[in-house]
Structures are given as C-alpha cells and as structure tokens.
Protein backbone atom coordinates (compact mmCIF):
# COMPACT_ATOMS: atom_id res chain seq x y z
CA UNK A 1 103.08 122.44 -126.76
CA UNK A 2 102.05 125.10 -129.20
CA UNK A 3 99.01 124.87 -131.46
CA UNK A 4 101.13 124.47 -134.60
CA UNK A 5 102.77 121.43 -132.98
CA UNK A 6 99.32 119.88 -132.51
CA UNK A 7 98.61 120.44 -136.18
CA UNK A 8 101.90 118.76 -137.04
CA UNK A 9 101.06 115.77 -134.83
CA UNK A 10 97.52 115.52 -136.22
CA UNK A 11 98.85 115.63 -139.80
CA UNK A 12 101.24 112.80 -138.93
CA UNK A 13 98.26 110.83 -137.60
CA UNK A 14 96.29 111.47 -140.81
CA UNK A 15 99.28 110.34 -142.87
CA UNK A 16 99.82 107.15 -140.84
CA UNK A 17 96.16 106.14 -141.13
CA UNK A 18 96.01 106.94 -144.86
CA UNK A 19 96.94 104.66 -147.75
CA UNK A 20 99.26 107.31 -149.23
CA UNK A 21 102.55 106.00 -147.91
CA UNK A 22 105.42 106.45 -150.33
CA UNK A 23 107.31 103.36 -149.11
CA UNK A 24 104.76 100.76 -148.07
CA UNK A 25 106.22 98.29 -145.57
CA UNK A 26 105.03 95.68 -143.09
CA UNK A 27 103.92 98.33 -140.63
CA UNK A 28 101.76 99.97 -143.29
CA UNK A 29 100.12 96.63 -144.11
CA UNK A 30 99.53 95.95 -140.42
CA UNK A 31 97.90 99.34 -139.85
CA UNK A 32 95.76 99.08 -142.99
CA UNK A 33 94.59 95.57 -142.07
CA UNK A 34 93.54 96.69 -138.58
CA UNK A 35 91.75 99.77 -139.94
CA UNK A 36 90.00 97.66 -142.57
CA UNK A 37 88.81 95.31 -139.83
CA UNK A 38 87.45 98.20 -137.74
CA UNK A 39 85.72 99.72 -140.76
CA UNK A 40 84.15 96.51 -142.10
CA UNK A 41 83.28 94.64 -138.92
CA UNK A 42 82.50 97.46 -136.50
CA UNK A 43 81.14 100.12 -138.91
CA UNK A 44 83.63 102.81 -137.95
CA UNK A 45 84.81 105.43 -140.40
CA UNK A 46 88.49 106.17 -140.88
CA UNK A 47 87.86 109.63 -139.45
CA UNK A 48 86.34 108.17 -136.25
CA UNK A 49 89.33 105.86 -135.85
CA UNK A 50 91.76 108.72 -136.42
CA UNK A 51 89.98 111.02 -133.96
CA UNK A 52 89.75 108.32 -131.30
CA UNK A 53 93.45 107.49 -131.59
CA UNK A 54 94.45 111.15 -131.52
CA UNK A 55 92.20 111.87 -128.53
CA UNK A 56 93.81 109.02 -126.62
CA UNK A 57 97.26 110.29 -127.64
CA UNK A 58 96.47 113.79 -126.43
CA UNK A 59 94.52 112.96 -123.23
CA UNK A 60 97.08 110.48 -121.92
CA UNK A 61 100.02 112.72 -122.74
CA UNK A 62 101.77 110.23 -125.01
CA UNK A 63 103.11 113.15 -127.04
CA UNK A 64 105.51 113.87 -124.16
CA UNK A 65 107.37 110.61 -124.86
CA UNK A 66 108.35 111.75 -128.38
CA UNK A 67 111.96 112.93 -128.78
CA UNK A 68 113.07 114.36 -132.12
CA UNK A 69 116.65 113.24 -131.47
CA UNK A 70 115.58 109.57 -131.42
CA UNK A 71 113.30 109.34 -134.47
CA UNK A 72 111.09 111.30 -136.83
CA UNK A 73 107.56 112.27 -135.86
CA UNK A 74 106.04 110.13 -138.63
CA UNK A 75 108.01 107.08 -137.48
CA UNK A 76 106.94 107.65 -133.86
CA UNK A 77 103.28 108.11 -134.80
CA UNK A 78 103.11 105.08 -137.11
CA UNK A 79 104.45 102.79 -134.36
CA UNK A 80 102.08 104.38 -131.85
CA UNK A 81 99.09 103.87 -134.15
CA UNK A 82 100.01 100.26 -134.88
CA UNK A 83 100.16 99.54 -131.15
CA UNK A 84 97.01 101.41 -130.14
CA UNK A 85 94.93 99.97 -132.96
CA UNK A 86 95.29 96.68 -131.07
CA UNK A 87 93.68 98.31 -128.01
CA UNK A 88 90.92 99.75 -130.17
CA UNK A 89 90.23 96.36 -131.75
CA UNK A 90 90.04 94.72 -128.32
CA UNK A 91 87.63 97.35 -127.05
CA UNK A 92 85.25 96.97 -130.00
CA UNK A 93 85.53 93.18 -130.04
CA UNK A 94 83.92 92.82 -126.60
CA UNK A 95 80.77 90.79 -127.01
CA UNK A 96 77.48 92.22 -125.89
CA UNK A 97 75.57 90.65 -123.00
CA UNK A 98 72.86 89.27 -125.33
CA UNK A 99 75.40 87.38 -127.44
CA UNK A 100 75.31 83.63 -126.73
CA UNK A 101 78.50 82.04 -125.47
CA UNK A 102 78.24 78.83 -127.48
CA UNK A 103 81.50 79.49 -129.37
CA UNK A 104 83.72 80.05 -126.33
CA UNK A 105 86.54 77.68 -125.55
CA UNK A 106 86.46 77.51 -121.74
CA UNK A 107 90.10 76.45 -121.62
CA UNK A 108 91.23 79.62 -123.36
CA UNK A 109 92.19 81.88 -120.43
CA UNK A 110 92.00 85.04 -122.55
CA UNK A 111 88.23 84.65 -122.84
CA UNK A 112 87.42 83.94 -119.19
CA UNK A 113 86.39 87.54 -118.59
CA UNK A 114 83.53 87.06 -121.06
CA UNK A 115 82.01 84.09 -119.23
CA UNK A 116 79.21 84.36 -116.71
CA UNK A 117 80.18 82.37 -113.65
CA UNK A 118 77.62 80.78 -111.34
CA UNK A 119 78.18 81.62 -107.71
CA UNK A 120 77.79 78.33 -105.82
CA UNK A 121 76.99 80.03 -102.51
CA UNK A 122 73.89 81.78 -103.91
CA UNK A 123 72.50 78.69 -105.62
CA UNK A 124 72.06 76.70 -102.40
CA UNK A 125 68.85 78.01 -100.91
C-alpha cells in the first residue's frame, strides 16, 4: 500500500473512535461505551486506544481483507474497531497476581484461567 492509503486508513480510524459521527447508530454507541470503559477504568487516553488498534491492524495485515467493492472504508473500520475493542478490553481486564480471588465464581468456566490451582502431586511430601 502507498503512504497516502495509510493516511486514509488512519483518518478512518480517528473518525470511528471520535464522537463526531453524523448518523449515530448502535455501532457508534457500542464503540463509545467500550472506549469510555477503557478511559475511565484503565486510564487510557483515546489516542493510546487509537494507536494500539491501528498498530494491531497494520502489524497483522488486516488491511488486506478490505475490499472497496464490498463496503466503504469507514464501514469496514468501524466494524473492525468494534470487534477489536473487545480484545483490548479483555487484555486490560486481566487481574494482577496480587489481586485476591475472593470474587471469583469457580463454576464460571470463563474465569478458570485466573485461578491458581494446587498441584496435588507436589503437596504430598
């Protein structure tokens, strides 16, 4: 891709993350809610979120999946951002090792990775 294409893609990213949408829809509300969560709970700036999403987009080559014949660049980017904000939220939501596990539901399989398991073989000395 040429450098002016990167600028076009980055501008689409800036637009999708901004609050300046002309026609605000459910996707806009979803994106803004996720960004608000990252900003308030994890102390990220909108610029950091934008740069991290764009870096992921560029490094993984997701731009190659875009086809102008199928949809507009803004539409492609807004769906991409909505999806990858979920990944960003999951990555920042990982609890630190010092955090106590007293609020974990052990039956919830999604949280099993956060539990420290006792190895029975090593406890029998």
